PDB file of C-alpha atoms and ligand atoms in Angstrom:
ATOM      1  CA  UNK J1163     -28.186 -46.067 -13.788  1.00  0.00           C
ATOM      2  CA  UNK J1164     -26.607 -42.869 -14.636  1.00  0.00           C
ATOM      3  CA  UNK J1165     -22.976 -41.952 -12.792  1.00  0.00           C
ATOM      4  CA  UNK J1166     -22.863 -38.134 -12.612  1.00  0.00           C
ATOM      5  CA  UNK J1167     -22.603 -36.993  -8.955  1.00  0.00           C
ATOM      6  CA  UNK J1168     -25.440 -34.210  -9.319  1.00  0.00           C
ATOM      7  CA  UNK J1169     -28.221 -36.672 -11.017  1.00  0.00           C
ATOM      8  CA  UNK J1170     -30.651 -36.077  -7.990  1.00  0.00           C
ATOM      9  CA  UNK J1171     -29.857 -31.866  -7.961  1.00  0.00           C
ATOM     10  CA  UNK J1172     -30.348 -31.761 -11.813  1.00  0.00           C
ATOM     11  CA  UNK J1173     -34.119 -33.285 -10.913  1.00  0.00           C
ATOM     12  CA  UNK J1174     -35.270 -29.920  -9.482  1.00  0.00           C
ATOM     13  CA  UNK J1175     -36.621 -27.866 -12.133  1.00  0.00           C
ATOM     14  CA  UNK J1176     -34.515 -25.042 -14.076  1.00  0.00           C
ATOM     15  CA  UNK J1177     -31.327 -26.602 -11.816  1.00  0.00           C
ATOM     16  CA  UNK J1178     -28.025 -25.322 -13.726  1.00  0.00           C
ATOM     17  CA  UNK J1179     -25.234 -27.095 -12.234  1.00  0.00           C
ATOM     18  CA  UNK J1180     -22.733 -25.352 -14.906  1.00  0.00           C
ATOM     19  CA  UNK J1181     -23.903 -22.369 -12.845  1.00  0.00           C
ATOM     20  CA  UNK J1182     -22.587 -23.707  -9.363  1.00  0.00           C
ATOM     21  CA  UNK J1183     -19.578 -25.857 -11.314  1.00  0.00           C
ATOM     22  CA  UNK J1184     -18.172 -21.999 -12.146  1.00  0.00           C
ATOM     23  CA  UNK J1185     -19.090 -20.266  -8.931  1.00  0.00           C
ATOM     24  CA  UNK J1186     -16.966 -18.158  -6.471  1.00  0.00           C
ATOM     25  CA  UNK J1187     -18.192 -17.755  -3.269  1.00  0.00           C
ATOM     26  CA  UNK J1188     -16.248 -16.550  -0.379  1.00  0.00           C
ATOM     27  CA  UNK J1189     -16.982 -17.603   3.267  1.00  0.00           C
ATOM     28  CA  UNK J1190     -15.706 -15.750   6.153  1.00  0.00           C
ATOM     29  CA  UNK J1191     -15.655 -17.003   9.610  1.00  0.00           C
ATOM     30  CA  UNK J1192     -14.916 -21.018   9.766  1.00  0.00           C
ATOM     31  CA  UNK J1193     -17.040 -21.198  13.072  1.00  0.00           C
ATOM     32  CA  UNK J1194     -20.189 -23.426  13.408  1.00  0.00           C
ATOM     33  CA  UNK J1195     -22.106 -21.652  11.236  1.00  0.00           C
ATOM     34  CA  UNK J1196     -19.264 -21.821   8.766  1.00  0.00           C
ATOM     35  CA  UNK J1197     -18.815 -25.568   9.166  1.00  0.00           C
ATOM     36  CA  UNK J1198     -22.466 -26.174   8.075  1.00  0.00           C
ATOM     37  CA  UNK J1199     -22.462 -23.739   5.165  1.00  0.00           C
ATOM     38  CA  UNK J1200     -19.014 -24.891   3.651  1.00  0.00           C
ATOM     39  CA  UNK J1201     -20.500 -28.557   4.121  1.00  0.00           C
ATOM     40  CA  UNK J1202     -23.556 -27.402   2.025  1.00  0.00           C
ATOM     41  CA  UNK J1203     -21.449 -25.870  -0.461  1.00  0.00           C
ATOM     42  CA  UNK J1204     -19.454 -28.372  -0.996  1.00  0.00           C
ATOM     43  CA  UNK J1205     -22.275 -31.333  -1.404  1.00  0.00           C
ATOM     44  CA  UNK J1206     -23.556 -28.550  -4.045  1.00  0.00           C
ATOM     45  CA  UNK J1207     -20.372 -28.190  -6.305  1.00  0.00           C
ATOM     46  CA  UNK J1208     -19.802 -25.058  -5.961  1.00  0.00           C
ATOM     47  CA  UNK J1209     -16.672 -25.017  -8.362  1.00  0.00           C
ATOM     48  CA  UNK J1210     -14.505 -22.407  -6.062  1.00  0.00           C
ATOM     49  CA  UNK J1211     -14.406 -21.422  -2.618  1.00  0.00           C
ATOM     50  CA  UNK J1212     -12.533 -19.260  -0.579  1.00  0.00           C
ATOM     51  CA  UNK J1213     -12.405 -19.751   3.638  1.00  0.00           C
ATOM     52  CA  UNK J1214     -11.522 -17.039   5.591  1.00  0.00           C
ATOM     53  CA  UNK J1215     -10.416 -17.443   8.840  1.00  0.00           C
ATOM     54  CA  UNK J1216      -7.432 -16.243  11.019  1.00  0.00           C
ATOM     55  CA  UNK J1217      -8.643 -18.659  14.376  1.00  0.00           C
ATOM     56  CA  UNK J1218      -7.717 -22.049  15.413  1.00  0.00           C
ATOM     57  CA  UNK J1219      -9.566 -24.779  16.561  1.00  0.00           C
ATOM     58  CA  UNK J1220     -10.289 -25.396  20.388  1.00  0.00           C
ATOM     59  CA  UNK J1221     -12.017 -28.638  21.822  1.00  0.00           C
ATOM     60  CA  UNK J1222     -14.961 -26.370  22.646  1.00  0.00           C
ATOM     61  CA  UNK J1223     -15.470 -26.299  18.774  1.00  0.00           C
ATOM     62  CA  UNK J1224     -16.232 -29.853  18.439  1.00  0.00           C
ATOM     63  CA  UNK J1225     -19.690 -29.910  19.567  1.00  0.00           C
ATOM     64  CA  UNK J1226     -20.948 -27.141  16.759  1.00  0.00           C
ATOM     65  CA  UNK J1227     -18.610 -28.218  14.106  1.00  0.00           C
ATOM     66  CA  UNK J1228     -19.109 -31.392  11.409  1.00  0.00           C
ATOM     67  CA  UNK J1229     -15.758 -30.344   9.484  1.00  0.00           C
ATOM     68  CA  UNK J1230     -13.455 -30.777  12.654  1.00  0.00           C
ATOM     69  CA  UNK J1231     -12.086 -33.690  14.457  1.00  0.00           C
ATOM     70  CA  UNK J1232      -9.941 -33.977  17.748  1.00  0.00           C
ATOM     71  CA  UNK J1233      -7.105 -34.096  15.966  1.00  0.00           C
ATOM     72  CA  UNK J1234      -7.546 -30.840  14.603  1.00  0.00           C
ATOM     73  CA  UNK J1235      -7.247 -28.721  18.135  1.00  0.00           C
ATOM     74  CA  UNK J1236      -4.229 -26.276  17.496  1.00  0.00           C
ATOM     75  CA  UNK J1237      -4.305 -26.488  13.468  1.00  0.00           C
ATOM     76  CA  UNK J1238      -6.269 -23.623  11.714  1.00  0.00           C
ATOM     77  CA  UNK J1239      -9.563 -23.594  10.705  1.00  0.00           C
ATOM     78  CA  UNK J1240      -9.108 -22.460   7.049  1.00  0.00           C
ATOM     79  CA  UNK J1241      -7.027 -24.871   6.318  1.00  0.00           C
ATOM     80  CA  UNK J1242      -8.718 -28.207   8.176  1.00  0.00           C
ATOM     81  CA  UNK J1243     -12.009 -26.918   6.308  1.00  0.00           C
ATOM     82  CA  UNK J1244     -10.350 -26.675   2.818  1.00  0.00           C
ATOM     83  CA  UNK J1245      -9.037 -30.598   3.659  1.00  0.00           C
ATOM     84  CA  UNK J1246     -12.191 -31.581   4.467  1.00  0.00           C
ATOM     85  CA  UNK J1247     -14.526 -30.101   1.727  1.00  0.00           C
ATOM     86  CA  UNK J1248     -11.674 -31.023  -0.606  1.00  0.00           C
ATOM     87  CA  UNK J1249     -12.825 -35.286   1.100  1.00  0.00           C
ATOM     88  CA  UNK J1250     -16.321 -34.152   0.649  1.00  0.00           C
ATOM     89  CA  UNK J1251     -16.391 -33.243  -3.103  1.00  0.00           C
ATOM     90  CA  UNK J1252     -13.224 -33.045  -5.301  1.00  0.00           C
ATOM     91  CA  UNK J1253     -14.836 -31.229  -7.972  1.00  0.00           C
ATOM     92  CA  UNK J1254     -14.711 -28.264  -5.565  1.00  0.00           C
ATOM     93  CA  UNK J1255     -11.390 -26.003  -5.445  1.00  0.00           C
ATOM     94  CA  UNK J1256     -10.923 -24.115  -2.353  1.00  0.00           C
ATOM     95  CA  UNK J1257      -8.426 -21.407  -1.365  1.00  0.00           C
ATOM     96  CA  UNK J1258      -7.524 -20.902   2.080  1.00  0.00           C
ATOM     97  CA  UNK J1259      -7.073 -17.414   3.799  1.00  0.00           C
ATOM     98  CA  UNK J1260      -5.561 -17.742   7.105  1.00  0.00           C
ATOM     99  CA  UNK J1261      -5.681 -14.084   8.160  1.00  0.00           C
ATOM    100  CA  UNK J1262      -8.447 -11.548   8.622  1.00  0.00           C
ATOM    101  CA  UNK J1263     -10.875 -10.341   5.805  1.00  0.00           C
ATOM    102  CA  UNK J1264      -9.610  -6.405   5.851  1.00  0.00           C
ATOM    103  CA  UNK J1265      -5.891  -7.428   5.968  1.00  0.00           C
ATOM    104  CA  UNK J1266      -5.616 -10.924   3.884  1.00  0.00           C
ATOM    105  CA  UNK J1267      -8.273 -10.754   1.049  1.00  0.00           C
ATOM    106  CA  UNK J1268      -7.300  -8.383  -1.671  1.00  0.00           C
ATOM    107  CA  UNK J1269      -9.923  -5.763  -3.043  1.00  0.00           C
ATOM    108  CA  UNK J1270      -9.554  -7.322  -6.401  1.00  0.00           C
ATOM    109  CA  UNK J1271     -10.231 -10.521  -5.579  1.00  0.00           C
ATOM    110  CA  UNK J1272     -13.208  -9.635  -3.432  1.00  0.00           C
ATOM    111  CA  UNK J1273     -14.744  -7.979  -6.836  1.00  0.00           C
ATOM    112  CA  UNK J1274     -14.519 -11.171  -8.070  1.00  0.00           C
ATOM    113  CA  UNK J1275     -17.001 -13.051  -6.399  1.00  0.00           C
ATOM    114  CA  UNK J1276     -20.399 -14.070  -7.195  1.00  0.00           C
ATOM    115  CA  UNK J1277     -21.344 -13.586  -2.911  1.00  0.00           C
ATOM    116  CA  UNK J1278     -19.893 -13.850   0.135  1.00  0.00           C
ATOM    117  CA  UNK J1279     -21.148 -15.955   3.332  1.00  0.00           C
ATOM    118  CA  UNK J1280     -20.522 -13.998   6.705  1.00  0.00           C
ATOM    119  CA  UNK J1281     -20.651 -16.768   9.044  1.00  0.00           C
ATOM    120  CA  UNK J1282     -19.385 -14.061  11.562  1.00  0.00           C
ATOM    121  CA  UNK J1283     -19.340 -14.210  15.343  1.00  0.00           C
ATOM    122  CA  UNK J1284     -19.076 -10.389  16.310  1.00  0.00           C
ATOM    123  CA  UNK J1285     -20.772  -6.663  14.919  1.00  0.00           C
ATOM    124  CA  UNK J1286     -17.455  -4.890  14.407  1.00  0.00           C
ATOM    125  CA  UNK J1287     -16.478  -7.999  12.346  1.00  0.00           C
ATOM    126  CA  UNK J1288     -19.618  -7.722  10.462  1.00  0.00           C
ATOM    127  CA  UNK J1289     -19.817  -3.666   9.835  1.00  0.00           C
ATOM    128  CA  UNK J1290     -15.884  -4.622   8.349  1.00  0.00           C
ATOM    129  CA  UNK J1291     -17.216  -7.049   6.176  1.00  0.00           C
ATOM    130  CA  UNK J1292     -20.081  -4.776   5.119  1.00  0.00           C
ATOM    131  CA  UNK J1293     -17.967  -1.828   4.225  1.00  0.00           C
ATOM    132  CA  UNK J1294     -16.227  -3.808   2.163  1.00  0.00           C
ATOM    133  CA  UNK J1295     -18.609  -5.808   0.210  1.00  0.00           C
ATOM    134  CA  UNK J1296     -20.030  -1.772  -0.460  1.00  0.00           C
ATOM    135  CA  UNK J1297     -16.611  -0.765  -2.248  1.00  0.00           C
ATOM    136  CA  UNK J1298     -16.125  -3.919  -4.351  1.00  0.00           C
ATOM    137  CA  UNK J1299     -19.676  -3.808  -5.220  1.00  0.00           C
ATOM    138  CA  UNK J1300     -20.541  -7.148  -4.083  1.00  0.00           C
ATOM    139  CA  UNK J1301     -23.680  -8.744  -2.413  1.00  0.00           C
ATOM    140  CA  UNK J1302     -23.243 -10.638   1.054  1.00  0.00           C
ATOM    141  CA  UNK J1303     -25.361 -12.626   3.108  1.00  0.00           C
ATOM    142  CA  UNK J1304     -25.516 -12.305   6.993  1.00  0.00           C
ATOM    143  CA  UNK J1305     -26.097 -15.523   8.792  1.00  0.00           C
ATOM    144  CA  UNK J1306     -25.898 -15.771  12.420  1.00  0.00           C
ATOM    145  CA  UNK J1307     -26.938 -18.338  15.474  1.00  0.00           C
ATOM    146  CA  UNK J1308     -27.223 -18.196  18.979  1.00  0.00           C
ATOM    147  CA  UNK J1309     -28.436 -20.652  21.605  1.00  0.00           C
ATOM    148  CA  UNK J1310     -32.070 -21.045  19.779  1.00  0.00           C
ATOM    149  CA  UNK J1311     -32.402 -18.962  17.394  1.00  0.00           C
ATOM    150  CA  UNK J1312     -30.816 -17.948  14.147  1.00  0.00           C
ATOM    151  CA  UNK J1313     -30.676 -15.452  11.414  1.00  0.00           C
ATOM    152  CA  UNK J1314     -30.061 -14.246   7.604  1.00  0.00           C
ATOM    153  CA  UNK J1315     -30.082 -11.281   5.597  1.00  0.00           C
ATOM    154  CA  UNK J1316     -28.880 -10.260   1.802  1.00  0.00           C
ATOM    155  CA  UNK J1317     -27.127  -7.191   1.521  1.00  0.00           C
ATOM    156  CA  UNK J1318     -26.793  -6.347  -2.034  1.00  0.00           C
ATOM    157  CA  UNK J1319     -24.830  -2.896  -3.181  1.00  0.00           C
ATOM    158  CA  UNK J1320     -26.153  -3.512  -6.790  1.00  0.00           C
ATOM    159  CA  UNK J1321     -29.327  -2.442  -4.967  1.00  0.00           C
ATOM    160  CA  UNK J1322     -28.517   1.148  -3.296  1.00  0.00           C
ATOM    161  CA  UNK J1323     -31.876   1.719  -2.360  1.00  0.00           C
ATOM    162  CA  UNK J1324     -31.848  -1.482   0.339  1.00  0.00           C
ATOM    163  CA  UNK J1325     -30.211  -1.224   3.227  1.00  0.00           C
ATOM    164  CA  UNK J1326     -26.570  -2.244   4.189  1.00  0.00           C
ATOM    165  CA  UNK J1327     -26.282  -3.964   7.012  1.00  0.00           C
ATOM    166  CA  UNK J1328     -25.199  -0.858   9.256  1.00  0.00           C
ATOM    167  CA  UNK J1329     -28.287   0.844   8.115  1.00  0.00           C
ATOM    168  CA  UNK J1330     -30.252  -1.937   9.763  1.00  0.00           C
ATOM    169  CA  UNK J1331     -28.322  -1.737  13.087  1.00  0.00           C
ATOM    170  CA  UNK J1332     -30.517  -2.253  15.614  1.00  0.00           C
ATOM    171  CA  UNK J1333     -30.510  -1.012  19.551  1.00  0.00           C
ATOM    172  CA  UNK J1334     -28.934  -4.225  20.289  1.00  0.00           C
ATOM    173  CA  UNK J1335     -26.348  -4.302  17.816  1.00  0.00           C
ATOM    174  CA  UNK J1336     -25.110  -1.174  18.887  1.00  0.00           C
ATOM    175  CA  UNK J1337     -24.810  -2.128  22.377  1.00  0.00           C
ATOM    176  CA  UNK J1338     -22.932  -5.293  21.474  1.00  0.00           C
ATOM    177  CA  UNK J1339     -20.419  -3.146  19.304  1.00  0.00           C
ATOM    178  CA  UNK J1340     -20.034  -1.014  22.000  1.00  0.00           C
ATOM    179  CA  UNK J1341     -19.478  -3.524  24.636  1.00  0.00           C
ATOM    180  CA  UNK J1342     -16.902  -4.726  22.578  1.00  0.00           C
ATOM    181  CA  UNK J1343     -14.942  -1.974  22.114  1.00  0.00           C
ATOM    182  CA  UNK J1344     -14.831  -1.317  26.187  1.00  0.00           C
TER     183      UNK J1344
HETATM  184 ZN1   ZN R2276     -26.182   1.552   4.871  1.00  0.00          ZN
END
């Protein structure tokens, strides 16, 4: 019997744990779709992880949410997710950022990382996150999820001749942007 907490990961071929172990991945937006990623991430080893969030937790939450318990309603999100994936693996060090993205996570330390998760609930908040994944010169990955469907897409500015994610603005996305500013 063998004790190290990634034997069955290290079975799928050309796995490099090391890789994860020294990781930095940011995730912004602590909603459901955060939850579920953070709780992946965590199980993973991912060796450092920074949760962005500037929201606290309602009861409506609970029903989406795996990292939050009733207890929780009032406290913020970045910080009851860093307890939690801290209880889920302690290998993994994670940062809080109670704040939003633009305002509370410094350019530098954006440059830094390897990706970062939007697990975003709005366009503007997305186009924000965009822009500034484009200056630091990091990739990002879009996820998003509504009643039955969900989706994902890599933005990469290594790559300048993909498309960010407000090139690929649909009709739709406009007209949720603009309803949002009204
Ligand atoms: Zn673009």
């Amino acid at each position: 019997m063998s004790d190290s907490r990634y034997d069955r990961l290290k079975l799928i071929p050309n796995w490099k744990q090391e890789k994860l172990a020294n990781a930095k991945i940011a995730v912004v937006g602590c909603g459901a779709l955060g939850n579920e990623v953070l709780k992946n991430l965590a199980l993973l080893g991912i060796g450092n992880i920074w949760v962005v969030d500037y929201d606290t937790i309602e009861i409506h939450n609970l029903t989406r949410s795996v990292l939050f318990r009733e207890s929780d309603i009032g406290r913020h999100k970045a910080e009851v997710v860093t307890e939690r994936v801290k209880e889920l693996n302690p290998d993994v060090q994670v940062y809080p950022v109670i704040g939003k993205l633009e305002l509370a996570f410094g350019r530098g330390l954006l440059r830094e990382m390897d990706v970062v998760l939007g697990c975003l609930d709005s366009v503007g908040a997305r186009r924000s996150l965009n822009k500034r994944c484009y200056f630091a010169g990091v990739p990002w990955i879009d996820g998003g999820i509504s009643h039955s469907s969900g989706n994902v897409a890599l933005f990469d500015p290594r790559v300048p001749e993909t498309a960010c994610y407000r090139c690929k603005m649909d009709i739709s996305a406009w007209e949720r942007l603009n309803e949002s500013k009204r």
